[in-house]
């Protein structure tokens, strides 16, 4: 979509209705999609002060924590809204990352596979699944996971020999 225009629209909505949490979450989502995580997280933090169970704001904060290597903290935060996030692709990715970091590659692959099943168009999930499968000794499974994205030019170097 047209993220720049969406951001303008949300800015106008927030100017007219400064306490409108859906407009703030809309803007945060646009910023997130435009790779302005700092801006998105600032708005998410503001929203969480008023609505501590906001799924969108929690997901942003949890994703940021997980990307910083704080998967346990991210999962603890996400558990505050279970069952909403139990089978969410981002939640599954974070669970997979945690298991991968612990060396439990088969369990990590299970979480990544569930995430891929929900978001088959997300190459980063396929890369994580393939990496876990390779570590678990399943190179055929890793090849199969990568097959739908084999033509992409951003496949991690460690996975390219599988293509």
C-alpha positions as semicolon CSV with decimal commas, in nm:
position;residue;x (nm);y (nm);z (nm)
1;X;0,000;0,000;0,000
2;X;0,082;0,367;0,004
3;X;0,252;0,399;0,340
4;X;0,344;0,766;0,303
5;X;-0,019;0,867;0,249
6;X;-0,133;0,636;0,527
7;X;0,110;0,805;0,763
8;X;-0,025;1,148;0,663
9;X;-0,379;1,027;0,726
10;X;-0,290;0,889;1,070
11;X;-0,104;1,210;1,158
12;X;-0,418;1,409;1,074
13;X;-0,637;1,173;1,276
14;X;-0,404;1,200;1,577
15;X;-0,394;1,580;1,547
16;X;-0,774;1,589;1,550
17;X;-0,814;1,320;1,818
18;X;-0,494;1,302;2,026
19;X;-0,630;1,030;2,256
20;X;-0,739;0,797;1,973
21;X;-0,543;0,475;2,032
22;X;-0,644;0,305;1,703
23;X;-0,504;0,601;1,507
24;X;-0,183;0,585;1,709
25;X;-0,156;0,212;1,649
26;X;-0,218;0,272;1,280
27;X;0,066;0,520;1,267
28;X;0,290;0,285;1,465
29;X;0,215;0,007;1,217
30;X;0,296;0,233;0,923
31;X;0,624;0,340;1,085
32;X;0,708;-0,025;1,155
33;X;0,644;-0,117;0,793
34;X;0,861;0,175;0,682
35;X;1,143;0,037;0,901
36;X;1,119;0,320;1,153
37;X;1,118;0,089;1,452
38;X;1,229;0,363;1,691
39;X;0,927;0,576;1,602
40;X;0,691;0,278;1,607
41;X;0,820;0,160;1,944
42;X;0,783;0,508;2,095
43;X;0,417;0,512;1,994
44;X;0,370;0,150;2,108
45;X;0,511;0,241;2,451
46;X;0,267;0,533;2,472
47;X;-0,024;0,305;2,378
48;X;0,081;0,040;2,633
49;X;0,057;0,300;2,910
50;X;-0,312;0,344;2,827
51;X;-0,385;-0,012;2,709
52;X;-0,137;-0,262;2,856
53;X;-0,300;-0,549;2,663
54;X;-0,281;-0,391;2,316
55;X;-0,185;-0,684;2,091
56;X;-0,027;-0,466;1,821
57;X;0,186;-0,269;2,067
58;X;0,285;-0,585;2,254
59;X;0,387;-0,757;1,931
60;X;0,606;-0,463;1,833
61;X;0,776;-0,451;2,170
62;X;0,816;-0,831;2,183
63;X;0,962;-0,844;1,832
64;X;1,211;-0,574;1,923
65;X;1,310;-0,764;2,239
66;X;1,349;-1,090;2,047
67;X;1,557;-0,926;1,776
68;X;1,784;-0,798;2,052
69;X;1,835;-1,158;2,171
70;X;1,590;-1,130;2,461
71;X;1,353;-1,408;2,353
72;X;1,259;-1,510;2,709
73;X;1,157;-1,154;2,791
74;X;0,967;-1,129;2,461
75;X;0,777;-1,451;2,527
76;X;0,694;-1,342;2,882
77;X;0,552;-1,018;2,746
78;X;0,354;-1,201;2,479
79;X;0,208;-1,441;2,735
80;X;0,019;-1,146;2,877
81;X;-0,214;-1,171;2,578
82;X;-0,229;-1,549;2,530
83;X;-0,415;-1,709;2,362
84;X;-0,407;-1,426;2,108
85;X;-0,041;-1,485;2,021
86;X;-0,010;-1,858;2,085
87;X;-0,010;-1,942;1,715
88;X;0,081;-1,606;1,567
89;X;0,367;-1,630;1,311
90;X;0,578;-1,373;1,495
91;X;0,526;-1,553;1,823
92;X;0,621;-1,882;1,660
93;X;0,932;-1,721;1,511
94;X;1,038;-1,591;1,850
95;X;0,978;-1,933;2,007
96;X;1,181;-2,089;1,726
97;X;1,463;-1,839;1,779
98;X;1,472;-1,922;2,149
99;X;1,485;-2,298;2,086
100;X;1,746;-2,252;1,812
101;X;1,966;-2,047;2,046
102;X;1,938;-2,326;2,305
103;X;2,040;-2,586;2,043
104;X;1,700;-2,756;2,021
105;X;1,691;-2,751;1,641
106;X;1,403;-2,995;1,586
107;X;1,179;-2,794;1,820
108;X;1,291;-2,471;1,655
109;X;1,209;-2,619;1,314
110;X;0,862;-2,717;1,436
111;X;0,790;-2,358;1,541
112;X;0,934;-2,215;1,220
113;X;0,734;-2,464;1,010
114;X;0,413;-2,356;1,184
115;X;0,500;-1,993;1,112
116;X;0,579;-2,072;0,746
117;X;0,246;-2,252;0,713
118;X;0,072;-1,931;0,816
119;X;0,298;-1,696;0,620
120;X;0,432;-1,894;0,324
121;X;0,529;-1,569;0,150
122;X;0,775;-1,469;0,426
123;X;1,125;-1,565;0,306
124;X;1,290;-1,487;0,640
125;X;1,078;-1,757;0,804
126;X;1,182;-2,005;0,536
127;X;1,549;-1,916;0,595
128;X;1,511;-1,978;0,966
129;X;1,331;-2,308;0,902
130;X;1,600;-2,423;0,659
131;X;1,877;-2,327;0,904
132;X;1,713;-2,524;1,184
133;X;1,660;-2,825;0,957
134;X;2,025;-2,820;0,846
135;X;2,139;-2,807;1,209
136;X;1,906;-3,099;1,281
137;X;2,055;-3,298;0,992
138;X;1,762;-3,272;0,751
139;X;1,916;-3,120;0,440
140;X;1,637;-3,253;0,216
141;X;1,382;-3,078;0,436
142;X;1,590;-2,761;0,423
143;X;1,599;-2,775;0,042
144;X;1,223;-2,821;0,032
145;X;1,174;-2,524;0,266
146;X;1,388;-2,305;0,040
147;X;1,242;-2,421;-0,292
148;X;0,966;-2,154;-0,306
149;X;1,222;-1,876;-0,254
150;X;1,515;-2,023;-0,451
151;X;1,514;-1,739;-0,705
152;X;1,560;-1,466;-0,443
153;X;1,893;-1,287;-0,419
154;X;1,890;-1,241;-0,042
155;X;1,927;-1,605;0,065
156;X;2,184;-1,627;0,345
157;X;2,525;-1,747;0,224
158;X;2,520;-2,046;0,460
159;X;2,203;-2,175;0,288
160;X;2,300;-2,112;-0,075
161;X;2,481;-2,447;-0,120
162;X;2,143;-2,618;-0,066
163;X;1,999;-2,464;-0,383
